[in-house]
Amino acid sequence: AGLSAASGNAKVLLDWNNSTSPDLAGYNIYRSTTSGSGFAKINTSQHTRSDYNDTTVTNGTTYYYVVTTLDAVPVESEYSNQASATPTATPAAPQNLMVPPMAYDDTSLILIWSKPVDYSGVTDYNVYQDGSPLGLSGRFDTTRPKLYYIVTGLTANTAYNFTVKSVLSGGGESEASNVCSVTTANTPAVLYPESYGAVADGETKDTAAIQAAIDACPAGGKVHLQSGKTFLSGAIFVKSNMTLQIDGTLLGSDDPADYPYTSLRFPYYASGNNYMGLVNAYHNHNDPDSAGKPYGTITNVRICGSGVINGCYGYDASNPHTVTSLTTLGDAEVDLHGDTSRGDLVTIKGIDNVYVGGWGGPLTLVYPAEHTIFISYCNGVTVSNVNCDTWDIHNGDGINLCTSDTAYIFNSYFDTGDDCINMNAGQAQPGVDEDVPVQNVRVFNCTTERGHGGYVIGSFTAAWVQDSLIEDCVFSTTDGKGIRMKTGFNNGGGGRRITCRDIKITGVANEGIFLDSHYSATGYPNAGPGQFSGNIFKNININANGDSIFIYGLSGTPHTQNIFENITGNNRAYLRFCTDSTFVNVNVPSWTVDANNCSGNTSSGSPGCPFIPLSTSVIIQENESGFCGTDGTIYTTYEGYTGTGYCRIPLAIGKGINWSISVPSDGTYTFKWRYAFLSGSRPGRLLINDSEVVPNIDFPATGTWTNWQRVSQEVSLTAGVNNIRLESTTTGGLANIDYVMVTGDSPEPASCP
């Protein structure tokens, strides 16, 4: 079941893989203080989520847990794997301390970590080097601490051990995280383009000189474009095991002839080639050295510095295409090969382990012909400390991360002409067939200003965007949306298992959280509709001119099984073709819901939400909490019962069984009895708090005493304790009763009167 346990202050947080069984009714959670034995059930009602917060624990004690699944019969599974945790009064330690791919050199490195499972009281993080404190991570904004730390002043080729601790508002610290052991790089050989003929005056083309320096760079070496200098260049191509450090300005030529027309974003790209970018780390299938080889023949690349990558001279005021917001270079490329031919500013394709970002200061990227940073078919990506300033550039996405695995995007700023941070998983049936998803991506501590969306999925969704975490960001996309997930009726795939949490969405022109299936169709073979499912949106504050939440799926392919929790928005929630989703503590002024195509949704603590309250179930067996006795006897004669037996009632009128249930709110609850009897008729009546509420409940004969069936009855309960009695109305008595299941808004067994 993939059970895991994490400790907090007087609590243990459990998580496990959700069962895919169509007959799943819920879970039971068992706990012991002895490994491997002595387990006792701790959930008082049948649990339906794949997580559990155990708050009945004592700090300092180690607890061992297993879970089981229950089907509708209910038949209980064997125990899951065992997981253990020790709750502690100190805050939980940060997790997964690491140096992301290529985020180090000979004298410095970047540490990142994950928040502890329970981070509610954490206000900062303290970083330690070889046991000595380096300092606090500091604040990302007024409420969120940074989740990274830049370490400087290190010695080349030296081993270091780092840890990080959570800091509480009162100043206490957690235990240390895992130890991150790192050895810095050797002191690199540094090559300067001036040594190969570069003039660096911003007017003379230095393309050949820069490329010559790159070609001559030894493994582990660095090509350095120094501060205070401007290098005019066409396309340049980095190689494995090197650093291109830009502390000056790399200025792109505005002549398309300086950029090979050989870039191919996807192998099946119908629109043909694109121009190469200004800076390229590119696996070229047409190159004899890589033809026929898989991606990843180029490895370990850094494109970094504190300077500027400028796509070209900028705009030409006399340009007839100014209204389409094309740069001088972009316009020239369009004139030659059309709008879709434009190149990207930085093109990275098929690379294992690549870093793009600031080093010693932010790396600024401006004036791309199209996208700013386009990354595809890569494994192990770090983008950090970049300033993407491309406002009003047509298609000027900040980052376009495509068909890649394991990426970290953080400590960056975006003010763009299109989507700020975009995930792209290929188009329609060719993308489905290729089956290269975008996955295992973490985005944190980023700020977006103008742009069509802050964090964006799609519209290319064919191979899925999945298993990713977006957290602790501020999205102020004043001409767009905050979280934008878009797909179409023939795009295929979609977005799944994405968690967006602890996010501020402010001043956006349109929607705050946007899930939509009506984006324009692709020209590729139909892969069916895209869909957004199984995603979590949690702890998000929204101030938007449009809807706070907008969900619009398709008939037959709704957006489904998404969770919205602790959301505050200034405008309404709008839902069409949204199913089986959960809304917990969602506070918006109003809800507009198409009841014809929004089924199976549940809610809790969400004022005005039209969906039924979150339902949980409790099964009460004989001699368990909530079972208050019977006028008959508990038997075990006939097989197929659950628990310790079943109730056999005397053959007389008015004989029955008593239970006691506590519910938190007035509402409708469903009672379901599991029963069996041979033949004839054995109806019953239902009393609540001594008042008859259902005069006749039919229990049809099951044909044999071992053929157990179920019968249901909806009833209204009032908040508080409800004493329940089922009793016979004929001299034939009741059927044999195995258990009662009560489903509704958090029912629990109560003490008997």
mmCIF file of C-alpha atoms in Angstrom, residues 187-454:
data_model
loop_
_atom_site.group_PDB
_atom_site.id
_atom_site.type_symbol
_atom_site.label_atom_id
_atom_site.label_comp_id
_atom_site.label_asym_id
_atom_site.label_seq_id
_atom_site.Cartn_x
_atom_site.Cartn_y
_atom_site.Cartn_z
ATOM 1 C CA THR A 187 39.306 24.820 -9.997
ATOM 2 C CA PRO A 188 38.323 25.151 -13.656
ATOM 3 C CA ALA A 189 40.422 26.144 -16.597
ATOM 4 C CA VAL A 190 38.956 29.489 -17.724
ATOM 5 C CA LEU A 191 38.900 30.483 -21.380
ATOM 6 C CA TYR A 192 38.070 33.976 -22.651
ATOM 7 C CA PRO A 193 36.636 34.591 -26.134
ATOM 8 C CA GLU A 194 38.993 37.569 -26.476
ATOM 9 C CA SER A 195 41.846 35.061 -26.654
ATOM 10 C CA TYR A 196 40.196 33.632 -29.780
ATOM 11 C CA GLY A 197 39.597 36.959 -31.512
ATOM 12 C CA ALA A 198 36.499 38.411 -29.824
ATOM 13 C CA VAL A 199 36.323 42.214 -29.890
ATOM 14 C CA ALA A 200 33.501 42.509 -27.312
ATOM 15 C CA ASP A 201 32.435 45.965 -28.475
ATOM 16 C CA GLY A 202 28.774 45.112 -29.138
ATOM 17 C CA GLU A 203 29.167 45.889 -32.848
ATOM 18 C CA THR A 204 31.603 43.301 -34.196
ATOM 19 C CA LYS A 205 30.242 39.777 -34.472
ATOM 20 C CA ASP A 206 32.084 37.519 -32.033
ATOM 21 C CA THR A 207 30.249 34.299 -32.891
ATOM 22 C CA ALA A 208 33.270 32.430 -34.230
ATOM 23 C CA ALA A 209 35.491 33.509 -31.342
ATOM 24 C CA ILE A 210 32.996 32.451 -28.662
ATOM 25 C CA GLN A 211 32.420 29.129 -30.405
ATOM 26 C CA ALA A 212 36.161 28.569 -30.721
ATOM 27 C CA ALA A 213 36.565 29.082 -26.978
ATOM 28 C CA ILE A 214 33.743 26.623 -26.323
ATOM 29 C CA ASP A 215 35.238 24.046 -28.667
ATOM 30 C CA ALA A 216 38.614 24.392 -26.950
ATOM 31 C CA CYS A 217 37.201 24.221 -23.420
ATOM 32 C CA PRO A 218 38.475 21.143 -21.548
ATOM 33 C CA ALA A 219 36.208 18.944 -19.435
ATOM 34 C CA GLY A 220 35.300 20.810 -16.271
ATOM 35 C CA GLY A 221 36.354 24.117 -17.807
ATOM 36 C CA LYS A 222 34.630 27.465 -18.153
ATOM 37 C CA VAL A 223 34.167 29.975 -20.969
ATOM 38 C CA HIS A 224 33.778 33.389 -19.364
ATOM 39 C CA LEU A 225 32.113 36.462 -20.883
ATOM 40 C CA GLN A 226 33.321 39.120 -18.508
ATOM 41 C CA SER A 227 31.363 41.905 -16.836
ATOM 42 C CA GLY A 228 31.342 45.265 -18.574
ATOM 43 C CA LYS A 229 31.688 43.803 -22.071
ATOM 44 C CA THR A 230 29.122 43.205 -24.813
ATOM 45 C CA PHE A 231 29.582 40.255 -27.155
ATOM 46 C CA LEU A 232 27.552 40.417 -30.387
ATOM 47 C CA SER A 233 26.873 36.897 -31.609
ATOM 48 C CA GLY A 234 24.763 34.522 -33.610
ATOM 49 C CA ALA A 235 23.936 31.016 -32.406
ATOM 50 C CA ILE A 236 26.528 29.360 -30.164
ATOM 51 C CA PHE A 237 26.557 25.733 -29.044
ATOM 52 C CA VAL A 238 27.839 24.493 -25.689
ATOM 53 C CA LYS A 239 29.015 20.936 -25.099
ATOM 54 C CA SER A 240 29.290 18.410 -22.278
ATOM 55 C CA ASN A 241 31.121 19.044 -19.019
ATOM 56 C CA MET A 242 31.536 22.783 -19.309
ATOM 57 C CA THR A 243 30.279 26.107 -17.970
ATOM 58 C CA LEU A 244 29.326 29.122 -20.059
ATOM 59 C CA GLN A 245 29.430 31.997 -17.577
ATOM 60 C CA ILE A 246 27.903 35.252 -18.800
ATOM 61 C CA ASP A 247 28.696 38.182 -16.512
ATOM 62 C CA GLY A 248 28.704 40.715 -19.345
ATOM 63 C CA THR A 249 26.098 40.985 -22.114
ATOM 64 C CA LEU A 250 25.616 38.384 -24.810
ATOM 65 C CA LEU A 251 23.800 40.302 -27.554
ATOM 66 C CA GLY A 252 22.080 38.425 -30.354
ATOM 67 C CA SER A 253 22.525 39.355 -33.987
ATOM 68 C CA ASP A 254 19.350 40.451 -35.760
ATOM 69 C CA ASP A 255 20.343 38.593 -38.956
ATOM 70 C CA PRO A 256 18.551 35.221 -39.353
ATOM 71 C CA ALA A 257 21.529 33.972 -41.362
ATOM 72 C CA ASP A 258 23.458 33.817 -38.083
ATOM 73 C CA TYR A 259 21.099 31.139 -36.727
ATOM 74 C CA PRO A 260 20.915 27.704 -38.379
ATOM 75 C CA TYR A 261 17.418 26.790 -39.449
ATOM 76 C CA THR A 262 17.765 23.327 -37.935
ATOM 77 C CA SER A 263 15.993 23.305 -34.567
ATOM 78 C CA LEU A 264 13.225 20.714 -34.268
ATOM 79 C CA ARG A 265 11.246 21.034 -31.049
ATOM 80 C CA PHE A 266 9.512 17.665 -31.434
ATOM 81 C CA PRO A 267 10.403 14.804 -33.811
ATOM 82 C CA TYR A 268 6.911 14.951 -35.305
ATOM 83 C CA TYR A 269 6.679 18.760 -35.501
ATOM 84 C CA ALA A 270 4.401 19.370 -38.500
ATOM 85 C CA SER A 271 5.362 23.016 -38.884
ATOM 86 C CA GLY A 272 8.939 21.986 -39.604
ATOM 87 C CA ASN A 273 12.103 23.471 -38.251
ATOM 88 C CA ASN A 274 12.762 26.520 -36.136
ATOM 89 C CA TYR A 275 15.762 28.760 -36.049
ATOM 90 C CA MET A 276 18.277 27.805 -33.397
ATOM 91 C CA GLY A 277 18.513 30.011 -30.318
ATOM 92 C CA LEU A 278 21.239 32.384 -29.291
ATOM 93 C CA VAL A 279 22.551 29.905 -26.673
ATOM 94 C CA ASN A 280 22.079 26.225 -27.441
ATOM 95 C CA ALA A 281 22.736 22.956 -25.638
ATOM 96 C CA TYR A 282 21.266 20.726 -28.278
ATOM 97 C CA HIS A 283 21.241 17.034 -29.043
ATOM 98 C CA ASN A 284 21.116 16.981 -32.845
ATOM 99 C CA HIS A 285 19.968 13.727 -34.412
ATOM 100 C CA ASN A 286 21.402 14.922 -37.726
ATOM 101 C CA ASP A 287 24.898 15.253 -36.251
ATOM 102 C CA PRO A 288 27.074 12.225 -37.161
ATOM 103 C CA ASP A 289 28.268 12.096 -33.544
ATOM 104 C CA SER A 290 24.748 11.671 -32.153
ATOM 105 C CA ALA A 291 22.658 10.343 -35.031
ATOM 106 C CA GLY A 292 20.532 7.428 -33.925
ATOM 107 C CA LYS A 293 21.594 7.775 -30.306
ATOM 108 C CA PRO A 294 19.172 8.449 -27.446
ATOM 109 C CA TYR A 295 18.907 11.798 -25.782
ATOM 110 C CA GLY A 296 21.523 12.484 -23.154
ATOM 111 C CA THR A 297 24.682 12.377 -25.258
ATOM 112 C CA ILE A 298 25.346 15.897 -23.917
ATOM 113 C CA THR A 299 25.689 16.025 -20.122
ATOM 114 C CA ASN A 300 26.686 18.281 -17.241
ATOM 115 C CA VAL A 301 26.205 21.777 -18.639
ATOM 116 C CA ARG A 302 26.010 25.141 -16.858
ATOM 117 C CA ILE A 303 24.726 28.309 -18.520
ATOM 118 C CA CYS A 304 25.028 30.860 -15.770
ATOM 119 C CA GLY A 305 26.265 34.230 -14.604
ATOM 120 C CA SER A 306 25.094 37.632 -13.403
ATOM 121 C CA GLY A 307 24.912 39.266 -16.832
ATOM 122 C CA VAL A 308 22.388 39.613 -19.642
ATOM 123 C CA ILE A 309 21.357 37.409 -22.550
ATOM 124 C CA ASN A 310 19.730 39.824 -25.011
ATOM 125 C CA GLY A 311 18.038 38.253 -28.018
ATOM 126 C CA CYS A 312 18.689 41.161 -30.368
ATOM 127 C CA TYR A 313 18.732 44.939 -30.513
ATOM 128 C CA GLY A 314 15.033 44.981 -29.641
ATOM 129 C CA TYR A 315 12.227 46.631 -31.564
ATOM 130 C CA ASP A 316 12.390 48.536 -34.816
ATOM 131 C CA ALA A 317 9.987 51.446 -34.528
ATOM 132 C CA SER A 318 9.474 51.441 -38.309
ATOM 133 C CA ASN A 319 8.689 47.724 -38.345
ATOM 134 C CA PRO A 320 5.220 47.141 -39.899
ATOM 135 C CA HIS A 321 4.773 44.180 -37.545
ATOM 136 C CA THR A 322 5.277 46.162 -34.360
ATOM 137 C CA VAL A 323 1.638 45.591 -33.432
ATOM 138 C CA THR A 324 2.359 41.849 -33.208
ATOM 139 C CA SER A 325 5.160 42.498 -30.741
ATOM 140 C CA LEU A 326 7.964 40.889 -32.719
ATOM 141 C CA THR A 327 11.586 41.706 -32.104
ATOM 142 C CA THR A 328 13.705 42.784 -35.035
ATOM 143 C CA LEU A 329 15.115 39.268 -35.330
ATOM 144 C CA GLY A 330 11.711 37.637 -34.858
ATOM 145 C CA ASP A 331 10.196 39.735 -37.612
ATOM 146 C CA ALA A 332 13.009 38.868 -40.005
ATOM 147 C CA GLU A 333 12.581 35.155 -39.282
ATOM 148 C CA VAL A 334 8.831 35.400 -39.884
ATOM 149 C CA ASP A 335 9.432 37.087 -43.243
ATOM 150 C CA LEU A 336 11.615 34.154 -44.325
ATOM 151 C CA HIS A 337 9.815 31.105 -42.926
ATOM 152 C CA GLY A 338 6.612 32.179 -41.175
ATOM 153 C CA ASP A 339 5.502 32.799 -37.618
ATOM 154 C CA THR A 340 6.215 29.290 -36.310
ATOM 155 C CA SER A 341 9.840 29.398 -37.468
ATOM 156 C CA ARG A 342 11.039 31.820 -34.807
ATOM 157 C CA GLY A 343 13.841 30.648 -32.563
ATOM 158 C CA ASP A 344 14.067 30.674 -28.785
ATOM 159 C CA LEU A 345 16.574 32.658 -26.783
ATOM 160 C CA VAL A 346 18.023 29.624 -24.964
ATOM 161 C CA THR A 347 17.396 26.205 -26.525
ATOM 162 C CA ILE A 348 18.161 23.088 -24.474
ATOM 163 C CA LYS A 349 17.269 19.700 -25.897
ATOM 164 C CA GLY A 350 18.177 16.169 -24.906
ATOM 165 C CA ILE A 351 20.578 17.051 -22.072
ATOM 166 C CA ASP A 352 21.216 15.141 -18.854
ATOM 167 C CA ASN A 353 22.029 17.500 -15.970
ATOM 168 C CA VAL A 354 21.853 21.155 -16.912
ATOM 169 C CA TYR A 355 21.814 24.390 -14.904
ATOM 170 C CA VAL A 356 20.461 27.672 -16.265
ATOM 171 C CA GLY A 357 20.502 30.673 -13.994
ATOM 172 C CA GLY A 358 22.192 33.314 -11.959
ATOM 173 C CA TRP A 359 25.594 32.842 -10.388
ATOM 174 C CA GLY A 360 26.793 35.651 -8.169
ATOM 175 C CA GLY A 361 23.612 37.547 -9.077
ATOM 176 C CA PRO A 362 20.565 37.071 -11.299
ATOM 177 C CA LEU A 363 20.912 36.117 -14.951
ATOM 178 C CA THR A 364 18.662 38.423 -16.996
ATOM 179 C CA LEU A 365 17.078 37.306 -20.273
ATOM 180 C CA VAL A 366 15.389 39.791 -22.630
ATOM 181 C CA TYR A 367 14.095 40.139 -26.211
ATOM 182 C CA PRO A 368 13.662 36.547 -27.420
ATOM 183 C CA ALA A 369 12.389 36.007 -30.942
ATOM 184 C CA GLU A 370 9.864 33.601 -29.387
ATOM 185 C CA HIS A 371 10.213 31.649 -26.121
ATOM 186 C CA THR A 372 12.845 32.684 -23.598
ATOM 187 C CA ILE A 373 14.077 29.311 -22.263
ATOM 188 C CA PHE A 374 12.895 26.215 -24.147
ATOM 189 C CA ILE A 375 13.870 22.901 -22.518
ATOM 190 C CA SER A 376 12.861 19.529 -23.962
ATOM 191 C CA TYR A 377 13.757 15.850 -23.609
ATOM 192 C CA CYS A 378 16.008 16.537 -20.618
ATOM 193 C CA ASN A 379 16.654 14.712 -17.376
ATOM 194 C CA GLY A 380 17.936 16.641 -14.376
ATOM 195 C CA VAL A 381 17.208 20.357 -14.867
ATOM 196 C CA THR A 382 17.842 23.309 -12.569
ATOM 197 C CA VAL A 383 16.599 26.814 -13.370
ATOM 198 C CA SER A 384 17.403 29.292 -10.614
ATOM 199 C CA ASN A 385 17.814 33.025 -10.131
ATOM 200 C CA VAL A 386 16.710 34.063 -13.608
ATOM 201 C CA ASN A 387 14.950 37.308 -14.497
ATOM 202 C CA CYS A 388 12.894 36.711 -17.631
ATOM 203 C CA ASP A 389 11.778 40.148 -18.813
ATOM 204 C CA THR A 390 9.922 39.550 -22.082
ATOM 205 C CA TRP A 391 6.736 41.547 -21.619
ATOM 206 C CA ASP A 392 4.799 42.107 -24.861
ATOM 207 C CA ILE A 393 6.891 39.655 -26.899
ATOM 208 C CA HIS A 394 4.566 37.508 -29.022
ATOM 209 C CA ASN A 395 4.695 33.929 -27.586
ATOM 210 C CA GLY A 396 7.370 35.148 -25.174
ATOM 211 C CA ASP A 397 7.014 32.377 -22.560
ATOM 212 C CA GLY A 398 9.440 32.601 -19.670
ATOM 213 C CA ILE A 399 10.225 28.891 -19.352
ATOM 214 C CA ASN A 400 8.779 26.186 -21.558
ATOM 215 C CA LEU A 401 9.630 22.837 -19.957
ATOM 216 C CA CYS A 402 8.688 20.003 -22.291
ATOM 217 C CA THR A 403 8.836 16.217 -22.214
ATOM 218 C CA SER A 404 11.384 16.184 -19.382
ATOM 219 C CA ASP A 405 11.943 14.423 -16.072
ATOM 220 C CA THR A 406 13.172 15.826 -12.737
ATOM 221 C CA ALA A 407 13.405 19.606 -12.780
ATOM 222 C CA TYR A 408 13.751 22.328 -10.154
ATOM 223 C CA ILE A 409 12.628 25.885 -10.918
ATOM 224 C CA PHE A 410 13.055 28.373 -8.071
ATOM 225 C CA ASN A 411 14.206 31.804 -6.921
ATOM 226 C CA SER A 412 13.214 33.359 -10.245
ATOM 227 C CA TYR A 413 11.218 36.296 -11.603
ATOM 228 C CA PHE A 414 9.054 36.417 -14.726
ATOM 229 C CA ASP A 415 7.467 39.370 -16.530
ATOM 230 C CA THR A 416 6.542 37.834 -19.861
ATOM 231 C CA GLY A 417 4.598 38.186 -23.077
ATOM 232 C CA ASP A 418 2.928 34.798 -22.717
ATOM 233 C CA ASP A 419 2.930 32.035 -20.096
ATOM 234 C CA CYS A 420 5.461 32.541 -17.329
ATOM 235 C CA ILE A 421 6.270 28.953 -16.259
ATOM 236 C CA ASN A 422 4.813 26.523 -18.788
ATOM 237 C CA MET A 423 4.721 22.702 -18.874
ATOM 238 C CA ASN A 424 4.381 21.054 -22.304
ATOM 239 C CA ALA A 425 3.905 17.303 -22.862
ATOM 240 C CA GLY A 426 3.558 17.042 -26.623
ATOM 241 C CA GLN A 427 0.702 17.256 -29.081
ATOM 242 C CA ALA A 428 -2.220 14.947 -29.790
ATOM 243 C CA GLN A 429 -1.689 11.371 -31.009
ATOM 244 C CA PRO A 430 2.016 11.738 -31.933
ATOM 245 C CA GLY A 431 2.683 12.962 -28.396
ATOM 246 C CA VAL A 432 0.648 10.116 -26.915
ATOM 247 C CA ASP A 433 2.576 7.607 -29.022
ATOM 248 C CA GLU A 434 5.918 9.126 -28.020
ATOM 249 C CA ASP A 435 4.868 8.884 -24.347
ATOM 250 C CA VAL A 436 7.416 11.259 -22.798
ATOM 251 C CA PRO A 437 5.642 13.066 -19.934
ATOM 252 C CA VAL A 438 6.692 16.118 -17.981
ATOM 253 C CA GLN A 439 7.116 14.747 -14.481
ATOM 254 C CA ASN A 440 8.799 15.174 -11.122
ATOM 255 C CA VAL A 441 8.968 18.955 -11.399
ATOM 256 C CA ARG A 442 9.237 21.226 -8.386
ATOM 257 C CA VAL A 443 8.544 24.967 -8.688
ATOM 258 C CA PHE A 444 9.003 27.157 -5.604
ATOM 259 C CA ASN A 445 9.895 30.647 -4.407
ATOM 260 C CA CYS A 446 9.089 32.205 -7.790
ATOM 261 C CA THR A 447 7.363 35.498 -8.576
ATOM 262 C CA THR A 448 5.449 36.270 -11.759
ATOM 263 C CA GLU A 449 4.212 39.657 -12.916
ATOM 264 C CA ARG A 450 2.634 40.153 -16.346
ATOM 265 C CA GLY A 451 1.950 37.103 -18.469
ATOM 266 C CA HIS A 452 -0.884 34.871 -19.611
ATOM 267 C CA GLY A 453 -0.463 32.583 -16.603
ATOM 268 C CA GLY A 454 1.811 32.130 -13.605
#
